[in-house]
Amino acid sequence: MFRHRVLPEATVTIDEVTTTPASPIGYSVDELARKVGMSPRNIRAHQARRLLPPPVRRGRAALYDDSHVRRLDAILALQRQGFNLVSIEAMLGARASDEAPDGLTAMLQRLAADRPALAHALTRHGVIGRTTDGTVRTVRPRPLRAALDLHRVRVGTVPALQTLSEVLDSLRPVADELVAAVTARLLTLAPELARSDARSSWADLDRETLLLTQGVVNVLTEAFRLAVENQSEAHIAELLENHLDADVCLEDSTVIDNG
């Protein structure tokens, strides 16, 4: 089966990160980048993902303050612990939650209490998250519902969610390689994607980056779905048949009386 890795619980919250006071005027994006050790482009990318609130506009100037410093420090600290941006979105409340039925919310609360390592793993993958008062919430409802739908074939909640977590652990390095390979291939086949003269501002670059990201996600998602659908039916039927045959042989050997 899949190998399941459990990372340590996150030890950083936004309020725990200490910084020096901001100047009364605030920071430009370049000053903020130097202060936190992050490129201006990454700062803008975090804004686009809503991980970072927008700056305050004063005339033509966009200024950041200490709250932005604390948020970026928290993001960097969580990344050093091994969390990806999807997980950090869930943990910091940047990704909107799905309106889950009361029964599902109660189930997730019990899971967090009874199986904290499993709940932590699902949080790390951005499937569930927590509100500021500690309530567990649904962040990515589709994979969660897909796993829970296995109850139709008598798979319990914990085994289903454990399997989902292990599948996500196994797919993470594969996804890293595929995203890099597909993006590199697109840049080769469509070199205009990398041309700077087609963009007039950082906002244009941020918008195109988000559009390209979503496009790569959509292509990989549908291609993987098709590949799995093409292979699953015959393989699962064969595995189930072999498993049932083994059970029948075992039961038959226990009831035959030779004498």
PDB file of C-alpha atoms in Angstrom:
ATOM      1  CA  MET A   1       0.000   0.000   0.000  1.00  0.00           C
ATOM      2  CA  PHE A   2       1.053   3.614   0.065  1.00  0.00           C
ATOM      3  CA  ARG A   3       3.671   4.889   2.462  1.00  0.00           C
ATOM      4  CA  HIS A   4       2.218   7.333   4.935  1.00  0.00           C
ATOM      5  CA  ARG A   5       4.406  10.129   6.284  1.00  0.00           C
ATOM      6  CA  VAL A   6       3.357  12.232   9.249  1.00  0.00           C
ATOM      7  CA  LEU A   7       5.075  15.570   9.613  1.00  0.00           C
ATOM      8  CA  PRO A   8       5.274  17.295  13.002  1.00  0.00           C
ATOM      9  CA  GLU A   9       2.466  19.610  13.938  1.00  0.00           C
ATOM     10  CA  ALA A  10       2.940  23.170  12.756  1.00  0.00           C
ATOM     11  CA  THR A  11       4.628  25.173  15.490  1.00  0.00           C
ATOM     12  CA  VAL A  12       4.130  28.639  14.042  1.00  0.00           C
ATOM     13  CA  THR A  13       1.171  30.966  14.121  1.00  0.00           C
ATOM     14  CA  ILE A  14       0.994  34.499  12.819  1.00  0.00           C
ATOM     15  CA  ASP A  15       0.980  36.024  16.284  1.00  0.00           C
ATOM     16  CA  GLU A  16       4.029  34.039  17.389  1.00  0.00           C
ATOM     17  CA  VAL A  17       6.342  35.673  14.835  1.00  0.00           C
ATOM     18  CA  THR A  18       8.099  38.686  16.316  1.00  0.00           C
ATOM     19  CA  THR A  19       9.371  41.509  14.178  1.00  0.00           C
ATOM     20  CA  THR A  20      10.814  44.951  14.643  1.00  0.00           C
ATOM     21  CA  PRO A  21       8.343  47.829  14.481  1.00  0.00           C
ATOM     22  CA  ALA A  22       7.529  49.293  11.101  1.00  0.00           C
ATOM     23  CA  SER A  23       8.332  52.843  10.228  1.00  0.00           C
ATOM     24  CA  PRO A  24       5.388  55.285  10.468  1.00  0.00           C
ATOM     25  CA  ILE A  25       5.364  55.574   6.689  1.00  0.00           C
ATOM     26  CA  GLY A  26       5.395  51.842   5.930  1.00  0.00           C
ATOM     27  CA  TYR A  27       7.337  49.703   3.480  1.00  0.00           C
ATOM     28  CA  SER A  28       7.448  49.669  -0.284  1.00  0.00           C
ATOM     29  CA  VAL A  29       7.338  46.204  -1.860  1.00  0.00           C
ATOM     30  CA  ASP A  30      11.120  46.287  -2.349  1.00  0.00           C
ATOM     31  CA  GLU A  31      11.702  47.304   1.281  1.00  0.00           C
ATOM     32  CA  LEU A  32       9.340  44.594   2.468  1.00  0.00           C
ATOM     33  CA  ALA A  33      11.126  42.043   0.285  1.00  0.00           C
ATOM     34  CA  ARG A  34      14.502  42.935   1.813  1.00  0.00           C
ATOM     35  CA  LYS A  35      13.092  42.873   5.333  1.00  0.00           C
ATOM     36  CA  VAL A  36      11.610  39.370   5.102  1.00  0.00           C
ATOM     37  CA  GLY A  37      14.104  37.858   2.637  1.00  0.00           C
ATOM     38  CA  MET A  38      11.632  37.225  -0.160  1.00  0.00           C
ATOM     39  CA  SER A  39      11.495  38.443  -3.739  1.00  0.00           C
ATOM     40  CA  PRO A  40       8.964  41.143  -4.696  1.00  0.00           C
ATOM     41  CA  ARG A  41       7.524  38.713  -7.239  1.00  0.00           C
ATOM     42  CA  ASN A  42       6.797  36.118  -4.523  1.00  0.00           C
ATOM     43  CA  ILE A  43       5.171  38.804  -2.393  1.00  0.00           C
ATOM     44  CA  ARG A  44       2.887  39.730  -5.276  1.00  0.00           C
ATOM     45  CA  ALA A  45       2.153  36.045  -5.880  1.00  0.00           C
ATOM     46  CA  HIS A  46       1.081  35.657  -2.236  1.00  0.00           C
ATOM     47  CA  GLN A  47      -1.218  38.647  -2.696  1.00  0.00           C
ATOM     48  CA  ALA A  48      -2.722  37.044  -5.789  1.00  0.00           C
ATOM     49  CA  ARG A  49      -3.390  33.853  -3.798  1.00  0.00           C
ATOM     50  CA  ARG A  50      -4.905  35.990  -1.001  1.00  0.00           C
ATOM     51  CA  LEU A  51      -2.316  34.700   1.424  1.00  0.00           C
ATOM     52  CA  LEU A  52      -1.209  38.305   1.949  1.00  0.00           C
ATOM     53  CA  PRO A  53      -3.599  41.257   2.325  1.00  0.00           C
ATOM     54  CA  PRO A  54      -3.213  44.046  -0.242  1.00  0.00           C
ATOM     55  CA  PRO A  55      -1.068  47.060   0.654  1.00  0.00           C
ATOM     56  CA  VAL A  56      -2.483  50.406   1.716  1.00  0.00           C
ATOM     57  CA  ARG A  57      -2.627  52.918  -1.120  1.00  0.00           C
ATOM     58  CA  ARG A  58      -1.353  56.415  -0.349  1.00  0.00           C
ATOM     59  CA  GLY A  59      -1.524  58.373  -3.546  1.00  0.00           C
ATOM     60  CA  ARG A  60       0.464  56.398  -6.105  1.00  0.00           C
ATOM     61  CA  ALA A  61       2.412  54.521  -3.420  1.00  0.00           C
ATOM     62  CA  ALA A  62       1.519  50.993  -2.221  1.00  0.00           C
ATOM     63  CA  LEU A  63       2.690  50.607   1.387  1.00  0.00           C
ATOM     64  CA  TYR A  64       2.942  47.554   3.661  1.00  0.00           C
ATOM     65  CA  ASP A  65       3.064  47.461   7.458  1.00  0.00           C
ATOM     66  CA  ASP A  66       4.002  45.134  10.323  1.00  0.00           C
ATOM     67  CA  SER A  67       0.973  42.902   9.757  1.00  0.00           C
ATOM     68  CA  HIS A  68       2.335  42.050   6.309  1.00  0.00           C
ATOM     69  CA  VAL A  69       5.749  41.312   7.805  1.00  0.00           C
ATOM     70  CA  ARG A  70       4.219  38.944  10.368  1.00  0.00           C
ATOM     71  CA  ARG A  71       2.157  37.142   7.750  1.00  0.00           C
ATOM     72  CA  LEU A  72       5.160  36.660   5.438  1.00  0.00           C
ATOM     73  CA  ASP A  73       7.315  35.485   8.355  1.00  0.00           C
ATOM     74  CA  ALA A  74       4.621  32.929   9.209  1.00  0.00           C
ATOM     75  CA  ILE A  75       4.425  31.735   5.601  1.00  0.00           C
ATOM     76  CA  LEU A  76       8.205  31.307   5.406  1.00  0.00           C
ATOM     77  CA  ALA A  77       8.307  29.464   8.727  1.00  0.00           C
ATOM     78  CA  LEU A  78       5.591  27.026   7.615  1.00  0.00           C
ATOM     79  CA  GLN A  79       7.362  26.455   4.304  1.00  0.00           C
ATOM     80  CA  ARG A  80      10.550  25.569   6.201  1.00  0.00           C
ATOM     81  CA  GLN A  81       8.508  22.957   8.086  1.00  0.00           C
ATOM     82  CA  GLY A  82       7.562  21.324   4.780  1.00  0.00           C
ATOM     83  CA  PHE A  83       4.092  22.738   4.159  1.00  0.00           C
ATOM     84  CA  ASN A  84       3.170  23.752   0.607  1.00  0.00           C
ATOM     85  CA  LEU A  85       1.153  26.849  -0.284  1.00  0.00           C
ATOM     86  CA  VAL A  86      -2.135  24.972  -0.590  1.00  0.00           C
ATOM     87  CA  SER A  87      -1.699  23.683   2.965  1.00  0.00           C
ATOM     88  CA  ILE A  88      -0.665  27.112   4.212  1.00  0.00           C
ATOM     89  CA  GLU A  89      -3.763  28.642   2.632  1.00  0.00           C
ATOM     90  CA  ALA A  90      -5.892  26.226   4.623  1.00  0.00           C
ATOM     91  CA  MET A  91      -3.965  26.729   7.849  1.00  0.00           C
ATOM     92  CA  LEU A  92      -3.990  30.531   7.675  1.00  0.00           C
ATOM     93  CA  GLY A  93      -7.599  30.729   6.527  1.00  0.00           C
ATOM     94  CA  ALA A  94      -6.843  32.219   3.106  1.00  0.00           C
ATOM     95  CA  ARG A  95      -8.895  29.649   1.207  1.00  0.00           C
ATOM     96  CA  ALA A  96     -12.655  29.936   1.562  1.00  0.00           C
ATOM     97  CA  SER A  97     -14.289  27.010   3.285  1.00  0.00           C
ATOM     98  CA  ASP A  98     -17.117  24.966   1.862  1.00  0.00           C
ATOM     99  CA  GLU A  99     -20.478  25.081   3.604  1.00  0.00           C
ATOM    100  CA  ALA A 100     -20.458  21.584   5.034  1.00  0.00           C
ATOM    101  CA  PRO A 101     -23.502  19.880   6.566  1.00  0.00           C
ATOM    102  CA  ASP A 102     -23.573  19.823  10.361  1.00  0.00           C
ATOM    103  CA  GLY A 103     -23.024  16.055  10.359  1.00  0.00           C
ATOM    104  CA  LEU A 104     -19.851  16.364   8.300  1.00  0.00           C
ATOM    105  CA  THR A 105     -18.526  19.177  10.490  1.00  0.00           C
ATOM    106  CA  ALA A 106     -19.178  17.097  13.606  1.00  0.00           C
ATOM    107  CA  MET A 107     -17.433  14.108  12.014  1.00  0.00           C
ATOM    108  CA  LEU A 108     -14.364  16.210  11.213  1.00  0.00           C
ATOM    109  CA  GLN A 109     -14.288  17.502  14.791  1.00  0.00           C
ATOM    110  CA  ARG A 110     -14.324  13.925  16.106  1.00  0.00           C
ATOM    111  CA  LEU A 111     -11.612  12.964  13.634  1.00  0.00           C
ATOM    112  CA  ALA A 112      -9.386  15.809  14.842  1.00  0.00           C
ATOM    113  CA  ALA A 113      -9.901  14.689  18.441  1.00  0.00           C
ATOM    114  CA  ASP A 114      -9.571  10.924  17.901  1.00  0.00           C
ATOM    115  CA  ARG A 115      -7.075  10.829  15.012  1.00  0.00           C
ATOM    116  CA  PRO A 116      -5.011  14.032  15.261  1.00  0.00           C
ATOM    117  CA  ALA A 117      -2.204  12.683  13.020  1.00  0.00           C
ATOM    118  CA  LEU A 118      -4.687  11.882  10.249  1.00  0.00           C
ATOM    119  CA  ALA A 119      -6.417  15.265  10.619  1.00  0.00           C
ATOM    120  CA  HIS A 120      -3.005  16.959  10.505  1.00  0.00           C
ATOM    121  CA  ALA A 121      -2.088  15.075   7.319  1.00  0.00           C
ATOM    122  CA  LEU A 122      -5.341  16.141   5.642  1.00  0.00           C
ATOM    123  CA  THR A 123      -4.696  19.725   6.753  1.00  0.00           C
ATOM    124  CA  ARG A 124      -1.182  19.570   5.313  1.00  0.00           C
ATOM    125  CA  HIS A 125      -2.659  18.598   1.948  1.00  0.00           C
ATOM    126  CA  GLY A 126      -5.266  21.375   2.122  1.00  0.00           C
ATOM    127  CA  VAL A 127      -8.278  19.052   2.355  1.00  0.00           C
ATOM    128  CA  ILE A 128      -9.450  20.432   5.700  1.00  0.00           C
ATOM    129  CA  GLY A 129      -8.479  23.445   7.805  1.00  0.00           C
ATOM    130  CA  ARG A 130      -9.271  25.179  11.073  1.00  0.00           C
ATOM    131  CA  THR A 131     -10.996  28.449  11.860  1.00  0.00           C
ATOM    132  CA  THR A 132      -9.553  30.865  14.412  1.00  0.00           C
ATOM    133  CA  ASP A 133     -11.665  29.265  17.162  1.00  0.00           C
ATOM    134  CA  GLY A 134     -10.292  25.791  16.364  1.00  0.00           C
ATOM    135  CA  THR A 135     -13.322  24.468  14.469  1.00  0.00           C
ATOM    136  CA  VAL A 136     -12.390  22.032  11.713  1.00  0.00           C
ATOM    137  CA  ARG A 137     -13.748  23.079   8.312  1.00  0.00           C
ATOM    138  CA  THR A 138     -13.858  21.668   4.808  1.00  0.00           C
ATOM    139  CA  VAL A 139     -11.404  23.356   2.425  1.00  0.00           C
ATOM    140  CA  ARG A 140     -11.331  20.958  -0.543  1.00  0.00           C
ATOM    141  CA  PRO A 141     -14.743  19.246  -0.524  1.00  0.00           C
ATOM    142  CA  ARG A 142     -14.324  17.171  -3.698  1.00  0.00           C
ATOM    143  CA  PRO A 143     -11.557  14.811  -2.519  1.00  0.00           C
ATOM    144  CA  LEU A 144     -13.149  14.617   0.922  1.00  0.00           C
ATOM    145  CA  ARG A 145     -16.524  13.611  -0.502  1.00  0.00           C
ATOM    146  CA  ALA A 146     -14.902  11.179  -2.926  1.00  0.00           C
ATOM    147  CA  ALA A 147     -13.254   9.370  -0.017  1.00  0.00           C
ATOM    148  CA  LEU A 148     -16.383   9.385   2.143  1.00  0.00           C
ATOM    149  CA  ASP A 149     -18.461   8.039  -0.767  1.00  0.00           C
ATOM    150  CA  LEU A 150     -16.581   4.760  -0.310  1.00  0.00           C
ATOM    151  CA  HIS A 151     -19.064   3.989   2.456  1.00  0.00           C
ATOM    152  CA  ARG A 152     -21.270   2.692  -0.363  1.00  0.00           C
ATOM    153  CA  VAL A 153     -18.982  -0.337  -0.562  1.00  0.00           C
ATOM    154  CA  ARG A 154     -18.738  -0.641   3.236  1.00  0.00           C
ATOM    155  CA  VAL A 155     -15.457   1.242   3.661  1.00  0.00           C
ATOM    156  CA  GLY A 156     -15.466   3.085   6.978  1.00  0.00           C
ATOM    157  CA  THR A 157     -14.656   6.762   7.448  1.00  0.00           C
ATOM    158  CA  VAL A 158     -11.193   6.333   8.955  1.00  0.00           C
ATOM    159  CA  PRO A 159      -9.922   3.791   6.357  1.00  0.00           C
ATOM    160  CA  ALA A 160     -11.301   5.977   3.547  1.00  0.00           C
ATOM    161  CA  LEU A 161      -9.624   9.146   4.829  1.00  0.00           C
ATOM    162  CA  GLN A 162      -6.427   7.264   5.639  1.00  0.00           C
ATOM    163  CA  THR A 163      -6.333   6.032   2.049  1.00  0.00           C
ATOM    164  CA  LEU A 164      -6.944   9.565   0.750  1.00  0.00           C
ATOM    165  CA  SER A 165      -4.056  10.880   2.849  1.00  0.00           C
ATOM    166  CA  GLU A 166      -1.700   8.126   1.681  1.00  0.00           C
ATOM    167  CA  VAL A 167      -2.657   8.656  -1.967  1.00  0.00           C
ATOM    168  CA  LEU A 168      -1.925  12.381  -1.605  1.00  0.00           C
ATOM    169  CA  ASP A 169       1.442  11.586   0.012  1.00  0.00           C
ATOM    170  CA  SER A 170       2.311   9.315  -2.909  1.00  0.00           C
ATOM    171  CA  LEU A 171       1.145  11.753  -5.580  1.00  0.00           C
ATOM    172  CA  ARG A 172       2.882  14.824  -4.208  1.00  0.00           C
ATOM    173  CA  PRO A 173       6.360  14.122  -5.696  1.00  0.00           C
ATOM    174  CA  VAL A 174       4.771  12.874  -8.919  1.00  0.00           C
ATOM    175  CA  ALA A 175       2.757  16.097  -9.157  1.00  0.00           C
ATOM    176  CA  ASP A 176       5.893  18.170  -8.615  1.00  0.00           C
ATOM    177  CA  GLU A 177       7.616  16.431 -11.529  1.00  0.00           C
ATOM    178  CA  LEU A 178       4.579  16.620 -13.834  1.00  0.00           C
ATOM    179  CA  VAL A 179       3.931  20.306 -13.191  1.00  0.00           C
ATOM    180  CA  ALA A 180       7.577  21.152 -13.901  1.00  0.00           C
ATOM    181  CA  ALA A 181       7.675  18.977 -17.032  1.00  0.00           C
ATOM    182  CA  VAL A 182       4.364  20.209 -18.486  1.00  0.00           C
ATOM    183  CA  THR A 183       5.182  23.869 -17.812  1.00  0.00           C
ATOM    184  CA  ALA A 184       8.640  23.498 -19.382  1.00  0.00           C
ATOM    185  CA  ARG A 185       7.081  21.784 -22.398  1.00  0.00           C
ATOM    186  CA  LEU A 186       4.519  24.571 -22.821  1.00  0.00           C
ATOM    187  CA  LEU A 187       7.269  27.187 -22.684  1.00  0.00           C
ATOM    188  CA  THR A 188       9.115  25.262 -25.406  1.00  0.00           C
ATOM    189  CA  LEU A 189       6.083  24.801 -27.652  1.00  0.00           C
ATOM    190  CA  ALA A 190       4.709  28.315 -27.031  1.00  0.00           C
ATOM    191  CA  PRO A 191       7.749  30.575 -26.487  1.00  0.00           C
ATOM    192  CA  GLU A 192       5.519  33.650 -26.496  1.00  0.00           C
ATOM    193  CA  LEU A 193       4.557  32.704 -22.927  1.00  0.00           C
ATOM    194  CA  ALA A 194       8.014  33.803 -21.782  1.00  0.00           C
ATOM    195  CA  ARG A 195       8.134  37.067 -23.752  1.00  0.00           C
ATOM    196  CA  SER A 196       8.273  40.087 -21.470  1.00  0.00           C
ATOM    197  CA  ASP A 197       7.191  42.536 -24.193  1.00  0.00           C
ATOM    198  CA  ALA A 198       3.675  41.073 -24.111  1.00  0.00           C
ATOM    199  CA  ARG A 199       3.118  42.412 -20.566  1.00  0.00           C
ATOM    200  CA  SER A 200       2.870  45.997 -19.500  1.00  0.00           C
ATOM    201  CA  SER A 201       2.975  45.603 -15.710  1.00  0.00           C
ATOM    202  CA  TRP A 202       3.504  43.255 -12.771  1.00  0.00           C
ATOM    203  CA  ALA A 203      -0.274  42.916 -12.571  1.00  0.00           C
ATOM    204  CA  ASP A 204      -0.289  41.491 -16.101  1.00  0.00           C
ATOM    205  CA  LEU A 205       2.426  39.004 -15.139  1.00  0.00           C
ATOM    206  CA  ASP A 206       0.560  37.972 -11.989  1.00  0.00           C
ATOM    207  CA  ARG A 207      -2.666  37.484 -13.967  1.00  0.00           C
ATOM    208  CA  GLU A 208      -0.967  35.409 -16.663  1.00  0.00           C
ATOM    209  CA  THR A 209       0.828  33.339 -14.040  1.00  0.00           C
ATOM    210  CA  LEU A 210      -2.472  32.510 -12.355  1.00  0.00           C
ATOM    211  CA  LEU A 211      -4.118  31.692 -15.685  1.00  0.00           C
ATOM    212  CA  LEU A 212      -1.232  29.442 -16.731  1.00  0.00           C
ATOM    213  CA  THR A 213      -1.282  27.741 -13.335  1.00  0.00           C
ATOM    214  CA  GLN A 214      -4.994  27.012 -13.604  1.00  0.00           C
ATOM    215  CA  GLY A 215      -4.542  25.806 -17.172  1.00  0.00           C
ATOM    216  CA  VAL A 216      -1.807  23.350 -16.178  1.00  0.00           C
ATOM    217  CA  VAL A 217      -3.943  22.154 -13.250  1.00  0.00           C
ATOM    218  CA  ASN A 218      -6.927  21.562 -15.527  1.00  0.00           C
ATOM    219  CA  VAL A 219      -4.914  19.663 -18.145  1.00  0.00           C
ATOM    220  CA  LEU A 220      -3.182  17.452 -15.583  1.00  0.00           C
ATOM    221  CA  THR A 221      -6.400  16.831 -13.639  1.00  0.00           C
ATOM    222  CA  GLU A 222      -8.399  15.733 -16.674  1.00  0.00           C
ATOM    223  CA  ALA A 223      -5.513  13.716 -18.144  1.00  0.00           C
ATOM    224  CA  PHE A 224      -5.012  11.876 -14.850  1.00  0.00           C
ATOM    225  CA  ARG A 225      -8.746  11.296 -14.501  1.00  0.00           C
ATOM    226  CA  LEU A 226      -8.874   9.818 -18.024  1.00  0.00           C
ATOM    227  CA  ALA A 227      -5.814   7.617 -17.447  1.00  0.00           C
ATOM    228  CA  VAL A 228      -7.248   6.280 -14.179  1.00  0.00           C
ATOM    229  CA  GLU A 229     -10.679   5.666 -15.719  1.00  0.00           C
ATOM    230  CA  ASN A 230      -9.099   3.796 -18.628  1.00  0.00           C
ATOM    231  CA  GLN A 231      -7.175   1.477 -16.317  1.00  0.00           C
ATOM    232  CA  SER A 232      -9.347   1.097 -13.221  1.00  0.00           C
ATOM    233  CA  GLU A 233     -12.320  -1.028 -14.233  1.00  0.00           C
ATOM    234  CA  ALA A 234     -10.412  -4.085 -15.455  1.00  0.00           C
ATOM    235  CA  HIS A 235      -7.720  -3.936 -12.765  1.00  0.00           C
ATOM    236  CA  ILE A 236     -10.107  -3.482  -9.828  1.00  0.00           C
ATOM    237  CA  ALA A 237     -12.371  -6.282 -11.064  1.00  0.00           C
ATOM    238  CA  GLU A 238      -9.361  -8.594 -11.375  1.00  0.00           C
ATOM    239  CA  LEU A 239      -7.992  -7.693  -7.923  1.00  0.00           C
ATOM    240  CA  LEU A 240     -11.400  -8.146  -6.312  1.00  0.00           C
ATOM    241  CA  GLU A 241     -11.916 -11.470  -8.068  1.00  0.00           C
ATOM    242  CA  ASN A 242      -8.500 -12.737  -6.952  1.00  0.00           C
ATOM    243  CA  HIS A 243      -9.188 -11.607  -3.402  1.00  0.00           C
ATOM    244  CA  LEU A 244     -12.570 -13.346  -3.365  1.00  0.00           C
ATOM    245  CA  ASP A 245     -11.038 -16.518  -4.803  1.00  0.00           C
ATOM    246  CA  ALA A 246      -8.475 -16.539  -1.998  1.00  0.00           C
ATOM    247  CA  ASP A 247     -11.234 -16.185   0.598  1.00  0.00           C
ATOM    248  CA  VAL A 248     -13.231 -19.007  -0.973  1.00  0.00           C
ATOM    249  CA  CYS A 249     -10.197 -21.305  -0.996  1.00  0.00           C
ATOM    250  CA  LEU A 250      -9.520 -20.522   2.661  1.00  0.00           C
ATOM    251  CA  GLU A 251     -13.137 -21.145   3.657  1.00  0.00           C
ATOM    252  CA  ASP A 252     -13.303 -24.367   1.661  1.00  0.00           C
ATOM    253  CA  SER A 253     -10.146 -25.685   3.325  1.00  0.00           C
ATOM    254  CA  THR A 254     -11.678 -25.124   6.734  1.00  0.00           C
ATOM    255  CA  VAL A 255     -14.870 -27.101   6.133  1.00  0.00           C
ATOM    256  CA  ILE A 256     -13.711 -30.129   4.156  1.00  0.00           C
ATOM    257  CA  ASP A 257     -13.743 -33.261   6.260  1.00  0.00           C
ATOM    258  CA  ASN A 258     -11.374 -35.904   4.850  1.00  0.00           C
ATOM    259  CA  GLY A 259     -12.158 -38.522   7.227  1.00  0.00           C
TER     260      GLY A 259
END
